[in-house]
Tab-separated table of C-alpha atoms in Angstrom:
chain	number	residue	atom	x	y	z
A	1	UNK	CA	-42.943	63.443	-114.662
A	2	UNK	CA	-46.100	61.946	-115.318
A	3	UNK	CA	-48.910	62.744	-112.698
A	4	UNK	CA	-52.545	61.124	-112.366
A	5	UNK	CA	-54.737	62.900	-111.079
A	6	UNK	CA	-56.373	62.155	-107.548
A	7	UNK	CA	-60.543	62.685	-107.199
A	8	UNK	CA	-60.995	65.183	-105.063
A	9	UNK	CA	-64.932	65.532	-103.991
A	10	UNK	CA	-65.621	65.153	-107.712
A	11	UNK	CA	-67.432	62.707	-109.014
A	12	UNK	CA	-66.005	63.575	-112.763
A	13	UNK	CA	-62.447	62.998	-111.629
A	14	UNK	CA	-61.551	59.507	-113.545
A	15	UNK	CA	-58.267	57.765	-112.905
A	16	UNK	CA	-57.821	57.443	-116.706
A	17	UNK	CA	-57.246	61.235	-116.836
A	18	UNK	CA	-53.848	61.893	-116.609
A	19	UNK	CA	-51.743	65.505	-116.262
A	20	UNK	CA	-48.280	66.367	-117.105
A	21	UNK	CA	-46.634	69.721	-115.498
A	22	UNK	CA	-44.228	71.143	-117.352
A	23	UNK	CA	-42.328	74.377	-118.477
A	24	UNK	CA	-44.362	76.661	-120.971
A	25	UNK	CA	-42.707	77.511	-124.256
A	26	UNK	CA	-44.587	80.378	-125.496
A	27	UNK	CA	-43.986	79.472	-129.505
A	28	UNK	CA	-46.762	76.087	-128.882
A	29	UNK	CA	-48.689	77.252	-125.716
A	30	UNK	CA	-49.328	80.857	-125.816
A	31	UNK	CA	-52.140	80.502	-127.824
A	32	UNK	CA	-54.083	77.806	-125.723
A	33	UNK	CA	-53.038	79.361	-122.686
A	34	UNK	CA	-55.028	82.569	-123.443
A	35	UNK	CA	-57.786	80.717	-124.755
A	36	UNK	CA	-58.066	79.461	-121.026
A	37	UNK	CA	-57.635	82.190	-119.218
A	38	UNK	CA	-60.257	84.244	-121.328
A	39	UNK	CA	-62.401	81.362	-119.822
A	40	UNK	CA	-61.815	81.781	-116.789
A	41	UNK	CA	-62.701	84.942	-116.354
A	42	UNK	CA	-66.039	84.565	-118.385
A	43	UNK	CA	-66.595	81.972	-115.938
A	44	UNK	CA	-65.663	84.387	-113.274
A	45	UNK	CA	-68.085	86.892	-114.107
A	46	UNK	CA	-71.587	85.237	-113.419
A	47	UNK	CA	-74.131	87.943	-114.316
A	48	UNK	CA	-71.958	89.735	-111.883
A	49	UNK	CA	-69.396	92.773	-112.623
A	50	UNK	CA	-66.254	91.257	-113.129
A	51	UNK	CA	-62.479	93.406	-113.686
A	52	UNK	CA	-61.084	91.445	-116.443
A	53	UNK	CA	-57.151	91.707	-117.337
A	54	UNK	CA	-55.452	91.241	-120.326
A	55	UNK	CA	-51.942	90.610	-120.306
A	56	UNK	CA	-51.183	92.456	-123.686
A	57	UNK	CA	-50.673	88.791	-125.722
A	58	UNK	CA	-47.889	87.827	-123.295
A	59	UNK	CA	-48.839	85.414	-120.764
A	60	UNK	CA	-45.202	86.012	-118.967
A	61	UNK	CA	-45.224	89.793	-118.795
A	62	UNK	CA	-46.077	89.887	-114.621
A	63	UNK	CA	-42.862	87.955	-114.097
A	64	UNK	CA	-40.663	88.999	-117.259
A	65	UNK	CA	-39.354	91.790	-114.696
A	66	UNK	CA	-37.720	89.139	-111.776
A	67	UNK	CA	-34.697	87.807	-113.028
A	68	UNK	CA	-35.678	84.440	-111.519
A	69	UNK	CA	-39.192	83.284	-112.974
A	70	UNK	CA	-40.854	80.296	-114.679
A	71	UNK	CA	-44.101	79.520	-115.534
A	72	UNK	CA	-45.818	76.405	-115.526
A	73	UNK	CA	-48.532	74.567	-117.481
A	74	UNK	CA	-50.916	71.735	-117.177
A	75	UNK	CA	-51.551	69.224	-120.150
A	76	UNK	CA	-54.350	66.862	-119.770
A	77	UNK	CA	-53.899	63.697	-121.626
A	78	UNK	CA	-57.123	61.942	-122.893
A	79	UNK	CA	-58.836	61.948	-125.966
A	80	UNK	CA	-57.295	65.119	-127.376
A	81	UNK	CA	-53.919	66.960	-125.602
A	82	UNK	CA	-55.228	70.192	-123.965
A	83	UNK	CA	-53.937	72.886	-121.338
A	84	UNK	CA	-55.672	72.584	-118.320
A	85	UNK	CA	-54.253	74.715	-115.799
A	86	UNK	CA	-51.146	77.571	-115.019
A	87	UNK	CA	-48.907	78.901	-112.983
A	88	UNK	CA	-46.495	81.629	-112.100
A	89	UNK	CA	-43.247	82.000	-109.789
A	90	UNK	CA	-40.612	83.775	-109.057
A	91	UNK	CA	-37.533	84.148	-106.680
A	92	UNK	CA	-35.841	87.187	-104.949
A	93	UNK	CA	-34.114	88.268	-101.717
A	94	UNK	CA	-35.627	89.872	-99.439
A	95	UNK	CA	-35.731	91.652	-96.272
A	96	UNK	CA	-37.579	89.309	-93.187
A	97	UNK	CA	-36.736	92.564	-90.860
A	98	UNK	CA	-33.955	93.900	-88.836
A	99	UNK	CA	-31.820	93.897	-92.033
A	100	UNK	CA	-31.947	90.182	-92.170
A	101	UNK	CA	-32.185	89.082	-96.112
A	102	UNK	CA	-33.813	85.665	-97.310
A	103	UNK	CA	-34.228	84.050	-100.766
A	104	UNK	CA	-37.920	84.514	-100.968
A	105	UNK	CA	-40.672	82.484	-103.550
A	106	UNK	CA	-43.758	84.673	-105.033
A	107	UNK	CA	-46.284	82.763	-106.547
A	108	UNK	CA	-49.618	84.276	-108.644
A	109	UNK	CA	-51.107	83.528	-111.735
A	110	UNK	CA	-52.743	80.023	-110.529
A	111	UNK	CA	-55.700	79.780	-113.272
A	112	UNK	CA	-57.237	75.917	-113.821
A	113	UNK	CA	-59.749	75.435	-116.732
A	114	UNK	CA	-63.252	76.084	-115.523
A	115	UNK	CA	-64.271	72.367	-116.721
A	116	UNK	CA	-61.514	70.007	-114.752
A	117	UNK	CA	-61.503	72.024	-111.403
A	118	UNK	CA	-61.664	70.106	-108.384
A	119	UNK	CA	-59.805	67.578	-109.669
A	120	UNK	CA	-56.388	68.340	-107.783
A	121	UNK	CA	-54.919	69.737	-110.743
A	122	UNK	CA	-54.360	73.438	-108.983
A	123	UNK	CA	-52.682	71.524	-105.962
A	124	UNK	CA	-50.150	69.906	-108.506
A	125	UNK	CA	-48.884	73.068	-110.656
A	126	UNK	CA	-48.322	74.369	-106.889
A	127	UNK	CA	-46.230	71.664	-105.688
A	128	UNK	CA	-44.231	71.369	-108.798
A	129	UNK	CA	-43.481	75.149	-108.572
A	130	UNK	CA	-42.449	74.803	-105.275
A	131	UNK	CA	-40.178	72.266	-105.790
A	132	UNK	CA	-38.622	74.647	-108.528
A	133	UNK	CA	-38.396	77.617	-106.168
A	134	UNK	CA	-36.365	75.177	-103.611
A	135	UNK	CA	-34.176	74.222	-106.206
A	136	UNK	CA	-33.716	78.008	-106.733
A	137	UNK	CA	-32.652	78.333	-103.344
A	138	UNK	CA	-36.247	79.836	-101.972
A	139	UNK	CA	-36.132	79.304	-98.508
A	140	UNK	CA	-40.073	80.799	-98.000
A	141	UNK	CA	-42.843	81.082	-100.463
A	142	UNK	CA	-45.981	83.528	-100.045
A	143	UNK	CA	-49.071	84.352	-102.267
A	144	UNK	CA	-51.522	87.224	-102.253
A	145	UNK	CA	-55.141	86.847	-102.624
A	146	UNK	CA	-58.395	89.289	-101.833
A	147	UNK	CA	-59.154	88.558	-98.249
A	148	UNK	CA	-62.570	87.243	-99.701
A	149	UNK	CA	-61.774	84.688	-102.026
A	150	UNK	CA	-62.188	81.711	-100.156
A	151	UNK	CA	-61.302	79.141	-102.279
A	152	UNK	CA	-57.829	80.652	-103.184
A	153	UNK	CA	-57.076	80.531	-99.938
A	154	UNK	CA	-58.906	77.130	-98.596
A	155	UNK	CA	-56.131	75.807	-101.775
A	156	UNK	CA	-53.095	77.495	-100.366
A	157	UNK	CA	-54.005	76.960	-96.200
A	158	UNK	CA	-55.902	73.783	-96.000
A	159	UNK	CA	-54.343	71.893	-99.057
A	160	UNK	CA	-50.617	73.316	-99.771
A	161	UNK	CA	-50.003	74.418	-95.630
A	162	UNK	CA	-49.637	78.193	-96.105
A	163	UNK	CA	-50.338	80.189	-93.270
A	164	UNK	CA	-52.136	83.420	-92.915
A	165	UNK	CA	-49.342	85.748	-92.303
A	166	UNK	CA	-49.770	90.002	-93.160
A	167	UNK	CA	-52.796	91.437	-94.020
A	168	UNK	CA	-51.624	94.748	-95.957
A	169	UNK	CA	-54.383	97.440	-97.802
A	170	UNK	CA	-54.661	98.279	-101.484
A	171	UNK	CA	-56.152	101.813	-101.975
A	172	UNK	CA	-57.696	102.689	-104.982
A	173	UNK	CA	-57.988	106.469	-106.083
A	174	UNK	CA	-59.763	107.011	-109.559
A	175	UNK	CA	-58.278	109.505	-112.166
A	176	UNK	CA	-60.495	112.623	-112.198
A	177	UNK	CA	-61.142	115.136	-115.434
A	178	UNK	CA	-60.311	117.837	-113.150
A	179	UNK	CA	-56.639	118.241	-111.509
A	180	UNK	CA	-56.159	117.729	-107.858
A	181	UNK	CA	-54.840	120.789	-105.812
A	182	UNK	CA	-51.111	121.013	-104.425
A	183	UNK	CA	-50.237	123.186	-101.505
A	184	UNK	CA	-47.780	126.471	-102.971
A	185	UNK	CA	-46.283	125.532	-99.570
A	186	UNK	CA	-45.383	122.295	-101.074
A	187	UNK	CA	-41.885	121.526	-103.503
A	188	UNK	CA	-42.007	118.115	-105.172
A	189	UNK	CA	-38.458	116.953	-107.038
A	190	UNK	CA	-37.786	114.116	-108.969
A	191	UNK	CA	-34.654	112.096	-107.468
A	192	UNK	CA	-32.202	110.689	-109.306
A	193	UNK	CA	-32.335	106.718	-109.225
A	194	UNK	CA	-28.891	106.574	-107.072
A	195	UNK	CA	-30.231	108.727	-104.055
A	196	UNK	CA	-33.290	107.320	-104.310
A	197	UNK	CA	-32.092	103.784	-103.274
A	198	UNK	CA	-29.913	105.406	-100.986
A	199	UNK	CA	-33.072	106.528	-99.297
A	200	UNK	CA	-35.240	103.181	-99.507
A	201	UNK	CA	-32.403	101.504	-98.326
A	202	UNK	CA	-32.287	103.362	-94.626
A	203	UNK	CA	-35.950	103.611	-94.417
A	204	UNK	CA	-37.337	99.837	-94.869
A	205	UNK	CA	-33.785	98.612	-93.461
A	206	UNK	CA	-35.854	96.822	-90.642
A	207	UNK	CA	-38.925	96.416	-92.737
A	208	UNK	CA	-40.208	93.311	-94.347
A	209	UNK	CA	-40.120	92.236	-98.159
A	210	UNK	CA	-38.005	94.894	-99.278
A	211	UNK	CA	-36.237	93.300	-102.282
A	212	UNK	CA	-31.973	93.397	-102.680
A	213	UNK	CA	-32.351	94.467	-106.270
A	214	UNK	CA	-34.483	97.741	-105.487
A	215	UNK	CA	-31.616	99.321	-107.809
A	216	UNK	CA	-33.111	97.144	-110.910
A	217	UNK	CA	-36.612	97.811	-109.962
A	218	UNK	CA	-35.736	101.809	-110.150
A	219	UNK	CA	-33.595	101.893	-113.168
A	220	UNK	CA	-36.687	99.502	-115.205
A	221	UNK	CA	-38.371	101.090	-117.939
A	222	UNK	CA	-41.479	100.532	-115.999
A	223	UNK	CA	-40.617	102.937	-113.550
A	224	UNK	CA	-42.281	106.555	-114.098
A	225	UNK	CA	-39.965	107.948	-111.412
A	226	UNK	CA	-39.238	108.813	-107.915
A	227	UNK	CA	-40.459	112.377	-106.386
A	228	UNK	CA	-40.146	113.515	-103.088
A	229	UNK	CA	-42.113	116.600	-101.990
A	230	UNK	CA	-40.449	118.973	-99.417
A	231	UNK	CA	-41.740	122.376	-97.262
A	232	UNK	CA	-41.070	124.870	-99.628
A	233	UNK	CA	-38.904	126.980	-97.399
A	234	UNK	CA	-36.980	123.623	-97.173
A	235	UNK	CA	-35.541	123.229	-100.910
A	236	UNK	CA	-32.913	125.582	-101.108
A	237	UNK	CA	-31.165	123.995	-98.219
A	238	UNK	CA	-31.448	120.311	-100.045
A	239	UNK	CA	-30.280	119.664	-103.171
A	240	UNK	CA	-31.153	116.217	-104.741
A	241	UNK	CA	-28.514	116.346	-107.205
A	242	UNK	CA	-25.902	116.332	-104.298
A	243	UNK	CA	-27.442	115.249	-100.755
A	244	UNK	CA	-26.705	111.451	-99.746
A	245	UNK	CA	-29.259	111.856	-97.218
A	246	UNK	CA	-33.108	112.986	-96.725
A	247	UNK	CA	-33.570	116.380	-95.134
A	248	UNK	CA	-36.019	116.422	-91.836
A	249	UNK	CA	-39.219	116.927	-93.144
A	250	UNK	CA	-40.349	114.786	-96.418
A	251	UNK	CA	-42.721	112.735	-98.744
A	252	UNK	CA	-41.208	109.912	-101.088
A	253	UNK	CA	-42.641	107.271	-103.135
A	254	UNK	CA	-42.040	105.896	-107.197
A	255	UNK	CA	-44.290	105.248	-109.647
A	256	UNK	CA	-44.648	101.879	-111.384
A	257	UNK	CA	-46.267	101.977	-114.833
A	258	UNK	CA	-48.544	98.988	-115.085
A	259	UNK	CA	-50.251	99.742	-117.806
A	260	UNK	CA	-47.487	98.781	-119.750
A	261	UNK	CA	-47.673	95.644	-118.869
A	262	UNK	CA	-51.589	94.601	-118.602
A	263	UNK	CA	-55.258	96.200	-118.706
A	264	UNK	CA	-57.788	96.192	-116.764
A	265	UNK	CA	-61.643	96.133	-118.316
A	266	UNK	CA	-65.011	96.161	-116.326
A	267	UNK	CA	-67.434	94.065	-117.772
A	268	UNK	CA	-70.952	93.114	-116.739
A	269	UNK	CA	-72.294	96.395	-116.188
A	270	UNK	CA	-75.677	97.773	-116.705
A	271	UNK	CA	-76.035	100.165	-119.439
A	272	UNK	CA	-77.429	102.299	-116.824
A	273	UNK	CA	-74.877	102.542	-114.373
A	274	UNK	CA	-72.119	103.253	-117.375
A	275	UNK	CA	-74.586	106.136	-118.500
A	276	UNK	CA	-74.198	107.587	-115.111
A	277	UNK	CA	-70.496	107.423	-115.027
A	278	UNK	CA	-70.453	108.856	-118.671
A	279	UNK	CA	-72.888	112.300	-116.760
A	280	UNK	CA	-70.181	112.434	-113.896
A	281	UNK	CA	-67.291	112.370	-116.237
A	282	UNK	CA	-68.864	115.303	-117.739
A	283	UNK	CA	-70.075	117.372	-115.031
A	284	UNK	CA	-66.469	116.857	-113.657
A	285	UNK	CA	-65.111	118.572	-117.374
A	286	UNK	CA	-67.233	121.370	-117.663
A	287	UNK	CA	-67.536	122.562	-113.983
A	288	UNK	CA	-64.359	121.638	-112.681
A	289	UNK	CA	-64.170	124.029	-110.586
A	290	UNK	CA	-66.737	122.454	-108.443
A	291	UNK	CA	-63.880	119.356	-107.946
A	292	UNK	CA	-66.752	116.545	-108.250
A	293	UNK	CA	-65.475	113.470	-108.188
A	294	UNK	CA	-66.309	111.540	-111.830
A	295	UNK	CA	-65.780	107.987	-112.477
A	296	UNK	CA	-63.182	106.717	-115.231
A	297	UNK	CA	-64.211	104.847	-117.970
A	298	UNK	CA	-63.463	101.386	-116.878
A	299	UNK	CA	-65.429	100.112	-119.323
A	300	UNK	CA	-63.051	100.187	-121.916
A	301	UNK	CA	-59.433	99.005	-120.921
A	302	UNK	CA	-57.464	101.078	-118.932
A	303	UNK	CA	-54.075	100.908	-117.063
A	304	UNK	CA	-53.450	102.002	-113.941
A	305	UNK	CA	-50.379	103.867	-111.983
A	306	UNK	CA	-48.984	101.898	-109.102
A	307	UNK	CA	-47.669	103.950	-105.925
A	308	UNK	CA	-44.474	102.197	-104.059
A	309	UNK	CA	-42.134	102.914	-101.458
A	310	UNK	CA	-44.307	105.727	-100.007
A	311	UNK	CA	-42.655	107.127	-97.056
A	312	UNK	CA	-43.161	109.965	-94.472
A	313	UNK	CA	-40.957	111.876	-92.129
A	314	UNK	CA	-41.288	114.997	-89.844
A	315	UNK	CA	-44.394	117.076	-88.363
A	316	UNK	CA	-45.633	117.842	-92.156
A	317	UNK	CA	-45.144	114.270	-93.651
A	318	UNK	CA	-48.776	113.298	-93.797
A	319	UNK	CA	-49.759	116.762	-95.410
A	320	UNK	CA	-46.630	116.429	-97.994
A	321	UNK	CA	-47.563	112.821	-98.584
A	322	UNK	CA	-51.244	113.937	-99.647
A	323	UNK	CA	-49.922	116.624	-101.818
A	324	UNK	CA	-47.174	114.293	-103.742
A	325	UNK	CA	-49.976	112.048	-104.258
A	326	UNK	CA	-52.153	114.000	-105.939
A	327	UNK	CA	-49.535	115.016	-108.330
A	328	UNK	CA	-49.307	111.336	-109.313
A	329	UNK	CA	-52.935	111.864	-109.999
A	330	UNK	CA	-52.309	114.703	-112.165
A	331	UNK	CA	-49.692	112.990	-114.089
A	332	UNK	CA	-52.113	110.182	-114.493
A	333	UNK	CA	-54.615	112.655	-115.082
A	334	UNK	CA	-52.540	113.718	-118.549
A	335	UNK	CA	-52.059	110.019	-119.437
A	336	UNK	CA	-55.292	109.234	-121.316
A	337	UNK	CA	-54.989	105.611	-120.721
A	338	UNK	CA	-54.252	105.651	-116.924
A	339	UNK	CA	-57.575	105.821	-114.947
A	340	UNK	CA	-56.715	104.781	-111.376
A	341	UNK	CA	-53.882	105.452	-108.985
A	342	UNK	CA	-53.075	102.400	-106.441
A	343	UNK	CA	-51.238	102.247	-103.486
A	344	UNK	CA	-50.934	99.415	-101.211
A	345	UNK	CA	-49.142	99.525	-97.480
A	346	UNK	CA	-49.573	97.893	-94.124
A	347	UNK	CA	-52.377	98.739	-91.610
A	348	UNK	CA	-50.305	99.804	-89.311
A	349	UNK	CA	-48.001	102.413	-91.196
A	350	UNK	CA	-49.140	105.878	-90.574
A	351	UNK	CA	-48.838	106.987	-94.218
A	352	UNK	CA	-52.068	105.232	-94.632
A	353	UNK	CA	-54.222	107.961	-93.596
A	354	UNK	CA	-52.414	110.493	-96.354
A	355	UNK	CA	-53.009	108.606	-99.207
A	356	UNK	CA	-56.470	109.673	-101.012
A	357	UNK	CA	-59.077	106.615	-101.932
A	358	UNK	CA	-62.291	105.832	-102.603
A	359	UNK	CA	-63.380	103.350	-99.944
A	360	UNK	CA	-66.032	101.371	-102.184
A	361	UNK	CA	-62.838	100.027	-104.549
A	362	UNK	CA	-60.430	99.953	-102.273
A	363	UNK	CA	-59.023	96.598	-100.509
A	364	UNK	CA	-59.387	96.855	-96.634
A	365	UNK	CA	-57.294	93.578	-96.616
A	366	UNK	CA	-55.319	91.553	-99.150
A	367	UNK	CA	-54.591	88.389	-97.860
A	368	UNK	CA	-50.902	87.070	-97.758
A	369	UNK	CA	-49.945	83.354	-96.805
A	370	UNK	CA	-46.801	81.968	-96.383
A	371	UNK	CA	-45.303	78.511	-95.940
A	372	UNK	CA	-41.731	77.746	-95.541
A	373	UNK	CA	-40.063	75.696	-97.845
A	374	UNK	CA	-37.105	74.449	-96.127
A	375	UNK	CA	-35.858	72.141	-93.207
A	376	UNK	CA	-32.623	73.809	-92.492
A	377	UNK	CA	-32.578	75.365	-88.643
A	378	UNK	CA	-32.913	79.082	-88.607
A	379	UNK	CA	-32.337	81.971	-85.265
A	380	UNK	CA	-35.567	82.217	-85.487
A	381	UNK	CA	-38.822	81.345	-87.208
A	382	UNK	CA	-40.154	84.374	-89.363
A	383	UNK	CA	-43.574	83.226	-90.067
A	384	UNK	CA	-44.237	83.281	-86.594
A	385	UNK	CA	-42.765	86.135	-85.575
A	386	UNK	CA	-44.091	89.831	-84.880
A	387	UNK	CA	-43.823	92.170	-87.554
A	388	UNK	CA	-40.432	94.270	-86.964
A	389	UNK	CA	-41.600	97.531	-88.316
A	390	UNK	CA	-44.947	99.140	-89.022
A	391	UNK	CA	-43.658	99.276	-92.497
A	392	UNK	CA	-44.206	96.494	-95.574
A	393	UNK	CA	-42.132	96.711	-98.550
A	394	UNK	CA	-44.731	96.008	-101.623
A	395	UNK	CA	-42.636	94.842	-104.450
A	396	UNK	CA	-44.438	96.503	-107.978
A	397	UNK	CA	-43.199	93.500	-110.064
A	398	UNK	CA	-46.016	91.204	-107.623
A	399	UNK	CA	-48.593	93.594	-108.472
């Protein structure tokens, strides 16, 4: 299909431009597509900091993972053929609470070439994605932006009608040169993948976004594992290797290796202020025993560890909850490349106030719209409904 584009405030939009949406084929666009996005970010950046990511030369690795995905590109047509603008999708089931499953549309990735924004061309790769989600069977679509960027979300809300719908936080904890204490009082076990969806699967039962195909998500080569920590006194009565069930008092989350799919860089930082980090990363190494807090190198790239599924039960939760998350620090802490551990849950879910973070990089809301995507007559309408449970579901493959 053949689309001109419509001016939109712009006084450079021409109705002799014209843009074509279409599938990407990685053999002709790969190239040109990382050209573009390498521009974007430079644009991005603005004399300012700016946390760069590079996708490790595959412009499909964030959606490789969903079994339903597609990406789309933007070809301008005027004097010379060139890729304009991209997008990202996929489809999954999903919990919308109280057990109640729905096919479910992500969308991320939404990049449009610095020099032919505002010209209606981000507005176009959304609607054509959408229309390929529907015909996937999506019956919602959402996105995820930082509450602050305004003109992400002015696109989705006032343009594509997305609504404003959960507002969960991202919590950022950097890797230290010095290990992070756990309790003696505190057992943490790896679980094999079985019980471990056994588990999810009671706990967000009534929660929101929790995907059908957690049991792919655990058995992926991505994921570093799944650990529960327990009392001490507690682990001889529960065995892992033969329980079906959680014991009373517990910690659980898995680990989701992102680094092995993109980096993140830091880039437009005073020489300074990277000297400084350089003194704190030492002080931390030779006095560790102080337990200073030093800042990564994030000037060079790095990966990160991504924290899912974290869970909570009994009197001791919060303090076993703490202590299983600093041993995901100390695992990082042993992976050279890993420099920050992330977590991200709903405001309202209690484990929020166990997990360790430095406030300055942490999200204290990441913006999620929503917009549904079908006609058909439903019990009830789930965008405008009350959450069900204090819990959200984060899905690593969005992240």
């Amino acid at each position: 299909m053949v689309l001109k584009v419509a001016a939109e405030d712009s006084p450079l939009a021409t109705v002799d431009e014209v843009v074509r949406v279409r599938e990407y084929n990685e053999e002709r666009d790969k190239v040109a597509v990382e050209k573009m996005e390498r521009l974007c970010e430079m644009v991005g950046q603005r004399g300012k900091p700016s946390l760069v990511t590079d996708l490790l030369g595959d412009p499909k690795c964030r959606i490789r993972h969903f079994p339903t995905h597609i990406m789309l590109v933007a070809l301008l047509y005027g004097e010379q053929k060139e890729i304009v603008g991209v997008i990202r999708g996929c489809v999954k089931k999903v919990t919308r609470g109280n057990s109640e499953f729905v096919k479910l549309a992500y969308i991320l990735g939404l990049r449009v070439s610095p020099t032919h924004r505002r010209l209606g061309i981000g507005t176009k790769l959304i609607r054509h994605l959408e229309e390929w989600c529907k015909r996937k069977g999506a019956e919602y679509a959402y996105m995820a932006t930082d509450c602050t960027n305004e003109a992400s979300i002015n696109l989705f809300t006032l343009k594509c009608s997305y609504q404003k719908f959960r507002t969960p936080t991202i919590l950022v904890q950097p890797v230290h040169a010095h290990y992070k204490p756990i309790p003696s009082t505190i057992t943490i076990v790896p679980l094999p993948a079985c019980l471990a969806e056994s588990i999810y699967r009671q706990i967000y039962a009534n929660s929101e976004f929790f995907p059908e195909d957690i049991d792919a998500i655990l058995s992926s080569a991505l994921n570093l594992g799944t650990f529960m920590a327990l009392p001490r006194k507690h682990l001889p009565k529960w065995n892992p290797q033969m329980s079906t069930f959680p014991p009373s008092a517990f910690a659980i989350l898995s680990v989701w290796n992102t680094r092995e799919v993109f980096k993140l860089q830091l880039k437009g930082v005073s020489k300074l202020t990277q000297a400084c980090c350089v003194g704190s990363r030492l002080v931390d190494a030779w006095l560790p025993c102080l337990g200073l807090p030093s800042f990564p190198n994030v000037f060079k790239q790095f990966g990160v560890y991504f924290m899912y599924g974290l869970h909570a039960e009994g009197k001791q939760g919060l303090r076993l909850m703490k202590g299983l998350c600093n041993f995901v620090h100390n695992v990082g802490r042993d992976d050279h490349g890993c420099a920050a551990v992330l977590a991200e849950v709903s405001q309202r879910d209690p484990v929020r106030e166990a997990i360790p973070h430095w406030r300055k990089f942490s999200w204290a809301e990441d913006m999620w719209c929503v917009k549904k995507l079908t006609e058909a007559k439903q019990p009830s309408d789930w965008i405008n409904s009350r959450p069900s449970s204090t819990m959200i579901f984060v899905d690593p493959r969005d992240f």
